[in-house]
Short mmCIF file of C-alpha atoms and ligand atoms in Angstrom, two decimals:
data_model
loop_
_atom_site.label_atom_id
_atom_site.label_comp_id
_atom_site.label_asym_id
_atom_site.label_seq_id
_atom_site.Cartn_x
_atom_site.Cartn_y
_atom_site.Cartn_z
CA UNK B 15 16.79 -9.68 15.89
CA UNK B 16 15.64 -7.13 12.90
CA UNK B 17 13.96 -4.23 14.21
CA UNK B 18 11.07 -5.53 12.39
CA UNK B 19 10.79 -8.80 14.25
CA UNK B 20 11.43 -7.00 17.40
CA UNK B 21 8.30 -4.36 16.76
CA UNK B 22 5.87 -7.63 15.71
CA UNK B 23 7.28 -9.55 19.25
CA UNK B 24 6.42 -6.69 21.27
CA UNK B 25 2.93 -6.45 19.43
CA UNK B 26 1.66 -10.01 19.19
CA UNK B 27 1.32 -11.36 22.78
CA UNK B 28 -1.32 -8.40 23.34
CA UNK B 29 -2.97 -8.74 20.14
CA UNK B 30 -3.64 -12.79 21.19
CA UNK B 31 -4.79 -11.36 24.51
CA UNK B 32 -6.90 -8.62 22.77
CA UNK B 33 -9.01 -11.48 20.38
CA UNK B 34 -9.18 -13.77 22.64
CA UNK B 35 -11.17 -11.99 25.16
CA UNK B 36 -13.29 -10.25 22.01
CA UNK B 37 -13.95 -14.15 21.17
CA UNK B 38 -14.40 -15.06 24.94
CA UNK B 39 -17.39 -11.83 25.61
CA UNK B 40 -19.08 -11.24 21.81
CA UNK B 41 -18.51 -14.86 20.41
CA UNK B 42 -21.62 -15.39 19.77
CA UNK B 43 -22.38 -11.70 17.76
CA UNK B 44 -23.98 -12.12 14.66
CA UNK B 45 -21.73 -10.23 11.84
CA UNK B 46 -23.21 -11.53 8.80
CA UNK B 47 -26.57 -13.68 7.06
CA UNK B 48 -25.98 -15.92 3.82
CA UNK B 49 -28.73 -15.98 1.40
CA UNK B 50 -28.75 -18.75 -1.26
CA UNK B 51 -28.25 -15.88 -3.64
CA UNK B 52 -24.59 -15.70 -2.22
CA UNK B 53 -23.90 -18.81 -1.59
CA UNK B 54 -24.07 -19.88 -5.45
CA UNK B 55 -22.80 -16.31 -5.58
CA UNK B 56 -18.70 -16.68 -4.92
CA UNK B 57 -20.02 -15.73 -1.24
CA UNK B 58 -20.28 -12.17 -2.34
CA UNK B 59 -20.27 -9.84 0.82
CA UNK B 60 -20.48 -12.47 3.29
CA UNK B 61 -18.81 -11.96 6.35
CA UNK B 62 -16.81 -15.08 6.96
CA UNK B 63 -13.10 -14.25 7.87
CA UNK B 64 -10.60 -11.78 9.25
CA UNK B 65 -8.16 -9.89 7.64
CA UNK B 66 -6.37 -6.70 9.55
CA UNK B 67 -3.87 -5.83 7.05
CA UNK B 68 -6.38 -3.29 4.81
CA UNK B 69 -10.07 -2.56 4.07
CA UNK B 70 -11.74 -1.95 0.93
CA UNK B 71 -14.46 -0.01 1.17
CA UNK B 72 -16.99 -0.01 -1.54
CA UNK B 73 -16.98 3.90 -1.82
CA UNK B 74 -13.39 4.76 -0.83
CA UNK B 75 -11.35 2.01 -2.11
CA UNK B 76 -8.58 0.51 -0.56
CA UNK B 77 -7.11 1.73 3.07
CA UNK B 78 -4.24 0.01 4.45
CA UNK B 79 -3.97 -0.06 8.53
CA UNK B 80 -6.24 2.90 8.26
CA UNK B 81 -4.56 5.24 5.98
CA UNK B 82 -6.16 5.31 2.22
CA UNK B 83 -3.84 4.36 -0.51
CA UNK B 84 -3.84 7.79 -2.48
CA UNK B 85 -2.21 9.58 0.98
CA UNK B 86 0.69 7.01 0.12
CA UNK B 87 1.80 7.40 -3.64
CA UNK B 88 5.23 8.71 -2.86
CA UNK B 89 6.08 5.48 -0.29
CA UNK B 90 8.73 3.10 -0.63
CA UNK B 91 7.05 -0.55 -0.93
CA UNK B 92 9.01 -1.75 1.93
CA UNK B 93 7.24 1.17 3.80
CA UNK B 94 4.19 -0.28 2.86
CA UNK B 95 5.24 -3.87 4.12
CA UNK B 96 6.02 -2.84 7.33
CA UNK B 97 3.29 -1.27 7.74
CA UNK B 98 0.81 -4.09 6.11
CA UNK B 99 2.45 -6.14 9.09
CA UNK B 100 2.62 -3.70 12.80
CA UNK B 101 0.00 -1.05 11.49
CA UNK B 102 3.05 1.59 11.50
CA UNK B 103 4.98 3.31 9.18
CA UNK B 104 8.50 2.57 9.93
CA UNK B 105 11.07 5.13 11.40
CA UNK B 106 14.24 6.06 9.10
CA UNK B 107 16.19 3.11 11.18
CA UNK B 108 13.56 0.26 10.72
CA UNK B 109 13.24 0.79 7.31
CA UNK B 110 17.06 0.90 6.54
CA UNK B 111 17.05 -2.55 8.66
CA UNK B 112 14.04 -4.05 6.34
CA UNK B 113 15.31 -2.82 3.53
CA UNK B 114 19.01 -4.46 4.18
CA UNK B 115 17.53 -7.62 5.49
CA UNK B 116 15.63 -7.87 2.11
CA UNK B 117 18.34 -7.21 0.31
CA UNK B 118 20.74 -9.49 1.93
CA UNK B 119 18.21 -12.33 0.82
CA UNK B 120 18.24 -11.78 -3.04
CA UNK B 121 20.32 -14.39 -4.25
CA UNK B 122 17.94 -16.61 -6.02
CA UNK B 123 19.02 -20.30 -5.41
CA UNK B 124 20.69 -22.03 -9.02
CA UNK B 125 17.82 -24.97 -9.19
CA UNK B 126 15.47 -22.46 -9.49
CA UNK B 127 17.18 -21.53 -12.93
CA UNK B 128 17.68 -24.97 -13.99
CA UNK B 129 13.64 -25.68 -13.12
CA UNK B 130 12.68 -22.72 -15.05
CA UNK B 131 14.72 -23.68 -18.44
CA UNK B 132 13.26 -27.11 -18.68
CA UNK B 133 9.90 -25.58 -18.53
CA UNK B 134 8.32 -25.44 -22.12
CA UNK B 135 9.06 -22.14 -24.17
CA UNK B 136 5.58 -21.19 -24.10
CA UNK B 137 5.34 -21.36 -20.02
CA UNK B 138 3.29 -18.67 -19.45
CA UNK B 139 5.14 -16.12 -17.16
CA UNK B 140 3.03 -17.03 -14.04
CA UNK B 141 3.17 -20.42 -13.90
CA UNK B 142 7.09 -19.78 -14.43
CA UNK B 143 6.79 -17.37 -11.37
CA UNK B 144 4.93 -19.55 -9.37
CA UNK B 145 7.04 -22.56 -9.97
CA UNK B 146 10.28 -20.96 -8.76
CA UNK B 147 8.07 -20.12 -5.66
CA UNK B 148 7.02 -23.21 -5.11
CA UNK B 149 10.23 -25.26 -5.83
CA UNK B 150 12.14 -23.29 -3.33
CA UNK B 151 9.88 -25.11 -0.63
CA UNK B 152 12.25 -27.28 0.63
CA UNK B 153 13.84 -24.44 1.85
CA UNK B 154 11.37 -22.93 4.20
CA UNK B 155 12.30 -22.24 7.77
CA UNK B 156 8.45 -22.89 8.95
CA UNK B 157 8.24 -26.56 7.37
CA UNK B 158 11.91 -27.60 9.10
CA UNK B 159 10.42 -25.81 12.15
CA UNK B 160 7.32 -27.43 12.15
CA UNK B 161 7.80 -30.63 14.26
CA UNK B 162 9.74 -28.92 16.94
CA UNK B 163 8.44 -25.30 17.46
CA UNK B 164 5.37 -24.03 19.95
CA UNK B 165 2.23 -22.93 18.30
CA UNK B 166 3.37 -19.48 19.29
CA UNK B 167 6.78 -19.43 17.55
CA UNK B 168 4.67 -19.94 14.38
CA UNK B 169 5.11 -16.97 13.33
CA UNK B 170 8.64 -15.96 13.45
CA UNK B 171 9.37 -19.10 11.20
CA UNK B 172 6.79 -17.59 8.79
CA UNK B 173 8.16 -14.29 9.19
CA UNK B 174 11.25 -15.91 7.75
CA UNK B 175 10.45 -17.61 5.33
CA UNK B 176 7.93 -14.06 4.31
CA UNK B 177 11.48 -12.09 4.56
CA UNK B 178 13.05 -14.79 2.24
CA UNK B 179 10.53 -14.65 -0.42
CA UNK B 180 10.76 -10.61 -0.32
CA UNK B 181 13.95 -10.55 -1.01
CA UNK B 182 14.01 -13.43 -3.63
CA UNK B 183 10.90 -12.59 -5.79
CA UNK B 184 11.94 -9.52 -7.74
CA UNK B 185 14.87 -11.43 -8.96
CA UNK B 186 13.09 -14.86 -9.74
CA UNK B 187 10.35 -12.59 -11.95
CA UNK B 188 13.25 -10.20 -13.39
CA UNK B 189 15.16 -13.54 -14.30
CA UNK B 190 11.43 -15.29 -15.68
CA UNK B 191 11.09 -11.90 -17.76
CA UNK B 192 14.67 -12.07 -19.51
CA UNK B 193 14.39 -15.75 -19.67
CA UNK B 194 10.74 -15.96 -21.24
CA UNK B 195 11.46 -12.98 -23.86
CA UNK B 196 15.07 -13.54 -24.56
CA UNK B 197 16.35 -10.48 -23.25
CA UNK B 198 20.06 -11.97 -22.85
CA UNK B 199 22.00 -12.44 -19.22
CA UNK B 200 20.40 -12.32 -16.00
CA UNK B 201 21.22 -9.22 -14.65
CA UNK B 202 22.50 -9.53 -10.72
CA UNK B 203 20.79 -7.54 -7.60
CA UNK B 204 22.48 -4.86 -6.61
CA UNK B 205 21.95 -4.14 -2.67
CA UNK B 206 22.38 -0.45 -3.35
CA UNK B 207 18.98 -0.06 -4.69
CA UNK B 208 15.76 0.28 -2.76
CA UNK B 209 13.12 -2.89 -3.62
CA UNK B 210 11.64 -1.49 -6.50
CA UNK B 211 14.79 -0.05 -7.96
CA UNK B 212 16.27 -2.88 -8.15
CA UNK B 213 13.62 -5.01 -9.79
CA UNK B 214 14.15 -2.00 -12.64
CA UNK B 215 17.86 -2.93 -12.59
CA UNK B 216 17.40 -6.79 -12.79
CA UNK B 217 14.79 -6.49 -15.30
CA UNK B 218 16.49 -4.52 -17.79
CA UNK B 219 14.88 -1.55 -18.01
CA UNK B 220 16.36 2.08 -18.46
CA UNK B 221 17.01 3.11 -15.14
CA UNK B 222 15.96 6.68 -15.15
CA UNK B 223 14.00 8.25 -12.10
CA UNK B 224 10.59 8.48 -13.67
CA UNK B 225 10.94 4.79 -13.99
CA UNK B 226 12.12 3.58 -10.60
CA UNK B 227 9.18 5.82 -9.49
CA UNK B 228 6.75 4.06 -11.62
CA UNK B 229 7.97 0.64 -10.62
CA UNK B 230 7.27 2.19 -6.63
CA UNK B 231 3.57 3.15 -7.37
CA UNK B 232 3.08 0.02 -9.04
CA UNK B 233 4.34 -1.86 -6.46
CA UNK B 234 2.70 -0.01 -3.56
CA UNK B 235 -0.66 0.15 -5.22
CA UNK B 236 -1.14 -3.53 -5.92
CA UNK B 237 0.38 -4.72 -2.25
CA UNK B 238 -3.06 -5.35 -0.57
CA UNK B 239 -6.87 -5.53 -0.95
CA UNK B 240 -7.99 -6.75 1.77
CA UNK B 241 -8.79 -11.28 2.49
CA UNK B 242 -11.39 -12.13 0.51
CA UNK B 243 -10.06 -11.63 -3.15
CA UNK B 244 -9.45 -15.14 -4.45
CA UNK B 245 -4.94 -14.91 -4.33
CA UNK B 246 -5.83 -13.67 -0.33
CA UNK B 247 -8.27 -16.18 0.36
CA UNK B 248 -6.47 -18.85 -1.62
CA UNK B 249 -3.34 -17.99 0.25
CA UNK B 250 -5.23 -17.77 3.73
CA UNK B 251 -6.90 -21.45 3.08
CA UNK B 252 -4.20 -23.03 2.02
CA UNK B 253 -2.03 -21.04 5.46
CA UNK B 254 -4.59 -22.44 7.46
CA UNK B 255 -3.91 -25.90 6.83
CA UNK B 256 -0.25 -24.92 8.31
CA UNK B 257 1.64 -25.60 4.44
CA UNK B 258 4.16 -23.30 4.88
CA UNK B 259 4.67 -19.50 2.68
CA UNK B 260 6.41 -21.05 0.03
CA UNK B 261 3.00 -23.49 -0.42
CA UNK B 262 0.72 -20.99 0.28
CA UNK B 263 1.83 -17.64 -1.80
CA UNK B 264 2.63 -19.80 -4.87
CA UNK B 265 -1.20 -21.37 -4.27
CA UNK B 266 -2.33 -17.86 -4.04
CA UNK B 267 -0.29 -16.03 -7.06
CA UNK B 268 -1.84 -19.30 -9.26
CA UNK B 269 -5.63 -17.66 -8.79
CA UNK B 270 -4.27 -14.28 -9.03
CA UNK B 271 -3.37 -15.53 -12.96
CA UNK B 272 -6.65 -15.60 -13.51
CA UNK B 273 -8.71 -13.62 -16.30
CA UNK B 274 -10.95 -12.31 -14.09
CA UNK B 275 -8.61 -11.48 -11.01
CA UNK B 276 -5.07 -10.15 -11.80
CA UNK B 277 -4.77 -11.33 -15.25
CA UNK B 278 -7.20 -8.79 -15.91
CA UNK B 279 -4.32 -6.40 -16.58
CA UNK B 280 -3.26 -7.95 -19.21
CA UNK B 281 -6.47 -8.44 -20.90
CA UNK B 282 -7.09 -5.03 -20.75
CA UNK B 283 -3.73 -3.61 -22.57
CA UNK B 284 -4.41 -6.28 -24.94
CA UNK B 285 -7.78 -5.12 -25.74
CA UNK B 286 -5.58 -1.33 -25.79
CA UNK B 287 -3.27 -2.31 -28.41
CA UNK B 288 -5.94 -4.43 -30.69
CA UNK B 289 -8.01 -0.92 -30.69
CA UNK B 290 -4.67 1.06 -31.39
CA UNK B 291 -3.90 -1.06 -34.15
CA UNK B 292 -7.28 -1.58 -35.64
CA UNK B 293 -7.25 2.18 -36.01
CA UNK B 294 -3.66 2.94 -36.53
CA UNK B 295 -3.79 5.16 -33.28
CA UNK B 296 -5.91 6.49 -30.92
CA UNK B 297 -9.49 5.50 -31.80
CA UNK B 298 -12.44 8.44 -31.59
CA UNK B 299 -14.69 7.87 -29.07
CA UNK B 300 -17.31 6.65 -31.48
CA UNK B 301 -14.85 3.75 -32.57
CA UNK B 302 -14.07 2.77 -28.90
CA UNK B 303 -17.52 3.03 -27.91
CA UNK B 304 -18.51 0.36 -30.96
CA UNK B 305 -15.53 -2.03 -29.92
CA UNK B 306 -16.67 -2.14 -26.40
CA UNK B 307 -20.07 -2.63 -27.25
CA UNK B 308 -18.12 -5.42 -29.77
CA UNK B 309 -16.71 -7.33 -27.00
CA UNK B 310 -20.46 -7.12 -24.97
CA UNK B 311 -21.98 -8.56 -27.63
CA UNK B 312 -19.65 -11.38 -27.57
CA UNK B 313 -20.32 -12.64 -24.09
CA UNK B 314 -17.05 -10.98 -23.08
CA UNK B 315 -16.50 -9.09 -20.32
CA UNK B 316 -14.45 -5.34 -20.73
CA UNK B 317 -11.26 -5.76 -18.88
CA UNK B 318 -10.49 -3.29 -15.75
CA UNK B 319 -13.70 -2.50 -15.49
CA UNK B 320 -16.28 -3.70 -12.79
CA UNK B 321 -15.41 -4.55 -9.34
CA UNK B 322 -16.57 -7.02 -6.83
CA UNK B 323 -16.57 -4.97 -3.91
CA UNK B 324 -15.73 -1.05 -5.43
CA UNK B 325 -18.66 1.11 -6.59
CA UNK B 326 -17.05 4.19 -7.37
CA UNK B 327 -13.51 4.39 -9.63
CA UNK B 328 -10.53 2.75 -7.78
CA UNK B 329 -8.26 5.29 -5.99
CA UNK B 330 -5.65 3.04 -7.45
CA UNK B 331 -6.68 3.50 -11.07
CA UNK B 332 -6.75 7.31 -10.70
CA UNK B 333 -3.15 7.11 -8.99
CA UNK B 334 -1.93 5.44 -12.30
CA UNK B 335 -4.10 7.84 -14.55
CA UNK B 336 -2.34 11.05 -12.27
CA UNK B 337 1.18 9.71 -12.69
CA UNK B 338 0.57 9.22 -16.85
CA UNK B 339 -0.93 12.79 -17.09
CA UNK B 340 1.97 13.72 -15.37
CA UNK B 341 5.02 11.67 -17.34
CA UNK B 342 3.76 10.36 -20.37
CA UNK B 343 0.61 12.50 -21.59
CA UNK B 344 0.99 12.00 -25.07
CA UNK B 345 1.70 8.32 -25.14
CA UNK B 346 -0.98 6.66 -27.48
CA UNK B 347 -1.58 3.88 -24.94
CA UNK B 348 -1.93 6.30 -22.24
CA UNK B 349 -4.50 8.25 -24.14
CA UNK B 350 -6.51 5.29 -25.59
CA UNK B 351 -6.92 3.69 -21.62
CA UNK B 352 -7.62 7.16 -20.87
CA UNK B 353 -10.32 7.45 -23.39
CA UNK B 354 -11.53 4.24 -22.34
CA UNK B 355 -12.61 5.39 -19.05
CA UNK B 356 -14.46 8.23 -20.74
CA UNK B 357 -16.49 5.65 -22.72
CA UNK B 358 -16.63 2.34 -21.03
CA UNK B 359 -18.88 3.38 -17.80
CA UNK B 360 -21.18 4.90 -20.46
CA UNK B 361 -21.05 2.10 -22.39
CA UNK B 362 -21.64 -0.56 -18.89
CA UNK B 363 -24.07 1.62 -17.53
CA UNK B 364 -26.40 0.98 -20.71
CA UNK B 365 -25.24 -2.50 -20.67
CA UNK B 366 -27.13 -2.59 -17.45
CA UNK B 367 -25.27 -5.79 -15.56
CA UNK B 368 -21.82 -5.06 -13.99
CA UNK B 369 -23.09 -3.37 -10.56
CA UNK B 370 -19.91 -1.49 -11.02
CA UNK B 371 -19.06 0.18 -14.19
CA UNK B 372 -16.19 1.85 -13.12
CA UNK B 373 -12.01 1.37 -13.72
CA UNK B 374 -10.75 -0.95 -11.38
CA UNK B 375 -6.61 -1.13 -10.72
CA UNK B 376 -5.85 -2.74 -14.49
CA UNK B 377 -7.42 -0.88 -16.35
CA UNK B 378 -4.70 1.98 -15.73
CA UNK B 379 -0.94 -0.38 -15.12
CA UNK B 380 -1.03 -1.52 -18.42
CA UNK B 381 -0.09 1.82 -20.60
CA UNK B 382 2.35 3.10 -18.16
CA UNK B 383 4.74 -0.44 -18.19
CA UNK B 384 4.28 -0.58 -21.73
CA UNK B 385 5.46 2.98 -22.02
CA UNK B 386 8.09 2.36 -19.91
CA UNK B 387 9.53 -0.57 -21.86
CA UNK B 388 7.62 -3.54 -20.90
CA UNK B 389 5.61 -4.17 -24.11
CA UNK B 390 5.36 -8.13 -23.40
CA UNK B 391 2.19 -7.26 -21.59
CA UNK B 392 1.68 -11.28 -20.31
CA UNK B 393 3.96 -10.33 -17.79
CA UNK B 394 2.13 -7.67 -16.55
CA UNK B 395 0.56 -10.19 -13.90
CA UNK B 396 4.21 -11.21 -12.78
CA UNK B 397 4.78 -7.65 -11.73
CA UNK B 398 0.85 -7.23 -9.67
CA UNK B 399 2.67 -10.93 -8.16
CA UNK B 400 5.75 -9.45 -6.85
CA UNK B 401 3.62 -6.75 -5.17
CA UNK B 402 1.18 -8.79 -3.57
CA UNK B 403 3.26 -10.86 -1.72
CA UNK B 404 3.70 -8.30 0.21
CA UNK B 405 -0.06 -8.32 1.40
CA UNK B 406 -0.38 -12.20 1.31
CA UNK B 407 3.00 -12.43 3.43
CA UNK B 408 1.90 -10.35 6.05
CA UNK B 409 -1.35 -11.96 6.14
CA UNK B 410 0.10 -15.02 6.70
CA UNK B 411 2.73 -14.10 9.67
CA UNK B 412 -0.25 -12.31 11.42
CA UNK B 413 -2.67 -15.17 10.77
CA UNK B 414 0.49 -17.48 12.05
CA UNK B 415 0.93 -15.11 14.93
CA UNK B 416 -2.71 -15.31 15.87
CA UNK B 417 -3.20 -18.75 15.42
CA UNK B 418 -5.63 -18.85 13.31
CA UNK B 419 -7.64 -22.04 12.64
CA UNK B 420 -7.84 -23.76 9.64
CA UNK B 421 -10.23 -22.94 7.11
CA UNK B 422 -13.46 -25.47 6.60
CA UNK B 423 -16.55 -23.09 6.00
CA UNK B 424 -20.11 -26.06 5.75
CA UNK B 425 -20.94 -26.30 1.95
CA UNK B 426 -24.30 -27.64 1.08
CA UNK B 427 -26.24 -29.60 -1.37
CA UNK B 428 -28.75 -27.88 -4.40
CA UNK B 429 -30.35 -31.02 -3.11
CA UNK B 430 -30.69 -29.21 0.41
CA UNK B 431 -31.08 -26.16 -0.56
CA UNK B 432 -34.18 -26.99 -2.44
CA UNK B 433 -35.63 -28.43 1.04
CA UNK B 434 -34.96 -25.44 2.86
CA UNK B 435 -37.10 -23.14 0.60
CA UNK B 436 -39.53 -25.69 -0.45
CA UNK B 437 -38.75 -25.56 -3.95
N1 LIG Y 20 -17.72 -6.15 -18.56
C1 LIG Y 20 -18.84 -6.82 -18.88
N2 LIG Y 20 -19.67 -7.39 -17.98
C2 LIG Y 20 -19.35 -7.22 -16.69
C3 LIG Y 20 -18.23 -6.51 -16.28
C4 LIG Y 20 -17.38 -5.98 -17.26
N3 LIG Y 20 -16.26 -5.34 -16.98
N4 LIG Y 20 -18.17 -6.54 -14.93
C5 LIG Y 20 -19.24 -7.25 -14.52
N5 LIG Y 20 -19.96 -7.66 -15.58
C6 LIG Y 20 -21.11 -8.53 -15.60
C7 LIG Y 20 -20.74 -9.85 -14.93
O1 LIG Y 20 -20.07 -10.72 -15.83
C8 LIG Y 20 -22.09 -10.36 -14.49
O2 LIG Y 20 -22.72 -10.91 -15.60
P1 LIG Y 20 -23.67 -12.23 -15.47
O3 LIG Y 20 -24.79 -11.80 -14.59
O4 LIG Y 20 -24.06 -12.51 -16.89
O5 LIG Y 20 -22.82 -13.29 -14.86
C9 LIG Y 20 -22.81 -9.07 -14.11
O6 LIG Y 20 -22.12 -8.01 -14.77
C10 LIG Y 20 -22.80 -8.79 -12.61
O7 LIG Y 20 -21.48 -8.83 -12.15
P2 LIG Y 20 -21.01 -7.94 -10.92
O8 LIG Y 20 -21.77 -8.36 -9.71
O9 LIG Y 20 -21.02 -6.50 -11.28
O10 LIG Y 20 -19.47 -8.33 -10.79
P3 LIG Y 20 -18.86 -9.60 -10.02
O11 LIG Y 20 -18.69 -9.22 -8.60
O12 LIG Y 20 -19.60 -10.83 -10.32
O13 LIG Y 20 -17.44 -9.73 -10.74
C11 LIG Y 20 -15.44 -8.87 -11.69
C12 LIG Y 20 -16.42 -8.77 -10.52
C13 LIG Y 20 -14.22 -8.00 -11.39
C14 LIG Y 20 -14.97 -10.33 -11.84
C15 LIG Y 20 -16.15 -8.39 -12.97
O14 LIG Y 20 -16.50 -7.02 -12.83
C16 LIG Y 20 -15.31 -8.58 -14.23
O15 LIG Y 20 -15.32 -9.66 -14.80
N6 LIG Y 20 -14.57 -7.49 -14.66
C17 LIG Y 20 -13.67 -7.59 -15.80
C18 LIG Y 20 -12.40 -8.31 -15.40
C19 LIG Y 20 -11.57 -7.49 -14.46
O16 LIG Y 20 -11.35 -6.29 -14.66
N7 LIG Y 20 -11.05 -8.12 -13.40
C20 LIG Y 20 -10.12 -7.48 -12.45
C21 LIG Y 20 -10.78 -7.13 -11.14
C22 LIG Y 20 -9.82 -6.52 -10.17
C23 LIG Y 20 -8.90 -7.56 -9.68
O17 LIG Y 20 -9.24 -8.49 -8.97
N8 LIG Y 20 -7.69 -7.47 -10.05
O18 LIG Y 20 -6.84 -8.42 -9.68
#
């Protein structure tokens, strides 16, 4: 058994024992209202489901297990992963043991290849991405499981199937990458590298430090945000019903390629590079300010900025703006998104709508991959994919672990609603 595995078997049985007697003695505990407001709101700040993974809390940001995500720039993903799942950061020995029982699952099955090349040429990179997630289902350990296995062996079958998907991902989105913008060969995993070193490796890139590094923060800063975004939630609903990982992460990476969830990161380098080229470099602030106001008038929204649940800057956009002042200062995407944040809160602020006018997460990736060699910036959502699996994975083995019941909040009529207040 992986010392992983071992940790979450020695954790679960008093973790069932520990909600089931909160259940049992406060079931009944009010912990949120729903106005009609929210409900034809997305459910905005209603209190409706669990998530222990991370918080986000509308001042601070994101903290994972307790610890906020700017104390943990300089951690390995993997370290983040284990940590997502038992709430620790793992000793020299567990992480060597996650790290080599990722790695030992990297080959990425043939069909997947063959799936991917009869996709149209124009595929965008997610759906490519989620397709070779979602035809490796046949594969899953939790759906061949499924007829035979107690209710409490759920979730070592999804922890397998989790494990498998780790492993496989960075090579299935370095192979969509190559494939997509005919970078030549698949390059082959090497087990040598950590996770995020090796996703450099397979995707082509020049394997210097600064990069690998890069590739870390990235991945470690888009791993979580707590249940409620729409990939968590999707993922979580779709769990519930007992579909298996491979269902349920490919069900949840399709609403993270939305515009306004995690395509927003490529929105908002595309919005960088049609200011850089408009002005044949790095706008003044008077010219950004007048194509932000540009994009306003339009009905459009500004990309990486505003936030559903954040009211101050996202720790995870200055971690991104800290590692660029550091390592590429001068680069003119770098300085246009970091001009942007000196003029678009001024410029949402006087807008008056978005309650939150500051950076979110993609408002700062973008410049730093393209600087870095990925200039194909509708990818940029394939990378934020491989990353959150992480945090809808272990979602999904604790959900599995804690049984969990299947989704089915009450929806209501207009027709009803209108009866309620009289209207
Ligand atoms: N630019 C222009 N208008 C904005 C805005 C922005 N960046 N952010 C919010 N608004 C507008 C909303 O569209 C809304 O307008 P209407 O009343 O006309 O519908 C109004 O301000 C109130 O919205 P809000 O309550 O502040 O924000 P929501 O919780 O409804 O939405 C969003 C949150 C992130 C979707 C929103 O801020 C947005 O569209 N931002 C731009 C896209 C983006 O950066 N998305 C990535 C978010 C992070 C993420 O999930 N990454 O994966």
């Amino acid at each position: 058994m992986s010392l992983l595995k071992e940790k979450l078997a020695q954790q679960i049985p008093g973790l069932r024992e520990d909600i089931k007697k909160l259940v049992k003695e406060h079931g009944d505990y009010k912990i949120s209202d729903v106005s009609v407001k929210q409900a034809y709101g997305g459910m905005r700040g209603v209190k409706g489901m669990i998530c222990d993974t991370s918080v986000v809390e509308p001042d601070k940001g994101l903290i994972i297990r307790g610890t906020p995500i700017l104390e943990m720039t300089d951690w390995l993903p993997e370290e983040i992963f284990f940590l997502l799942l038992t709430g620790d950061r793992p000793s020299a020995e567990e992480l060597k043991s996650l790290q080599e029982d990722i790695s030992s699952r990297s080959e990425v099955p043939a069909y997947v290849w063959d799936v991917l090349a009869a996709m149209p040429k124009d595929s965008h990179p997610m759906a490519m991405l989620d397709t070779g997630i979602l035809v490796m289902q046949h594969e899953s350990e939790f759906a061949r499981r499924y007829s035979e296995m107690a209710k409490t062996e759920y979730w070592e079958a999804a922890l397998e199937d989790a494990l498998s998907i780790l492993g496989r991902i960075p090579g299935i989105a370095a192979g969509v990458y190559r494939m997509r913008y005919d970078k030549g060969e698949r390059i082959p995993s090497d087990a040598s590298l950590d996770w995020a070193a090796n996703y450099v490796h397979m995707l082509g890139l020049n394997e210097t430090e600064d990069c690998r590094d890069m590739m870390r923060l990235y991945l470690v800063l888009h791993s979580d945000h707590e249940g409620g975004n729409v990939s968590a939630n999707t993922c979580h609903t779709v769990g519930s019903a007992l579909s298996d990982p491979y269902y349920a992460v490919s069900a949840g990476l399709n609403g993270l390629a939305g515009p306004l969830h995690g395509l927003a990161n490529q929105e908002c380098l595309g919005f960088v590079i049609k200011v850089t080229e408009r002005f044949g470099g790095v706008p003044t602030e008077k010219e950004l300010t007048d194509m932000c106001w540009e994009l306003l008038n339009a009905g459009q929204v500004v990309p990486g900025y505003g936030h559903a649940v954040l009211r101050v800057v996202d720790p995870r956009f200055t971690a991104f703006n800290e590692f660029g002042k550091k390592h590429c200062a001068d680069d003119v995407m770098f300085k246009t998104v970091d001009l942007l944040f000196q003029v678009a809160p001024k410029v949402l602020k006087e807008h008056g709508k978005a309650k939150n006018p500051w950076p979110n997460v993609d408002a700062g990736s973008g410049a730093l991959l393209y600087h870095y060699g990925i200039t194909e910036f509708p990818y940029y959502t394939v990378l934020f994919s491989v990353s959150r699996a992480m945090g809808m994975l272990s979602q999904l083995v604790i959900n599995r672990a804690l049984g969990t019941a299947i989704t089915r909040p009450k929806s209501v009529s207009t027709e009803w609603i209108k009866q309620q207040v009289g209207a």
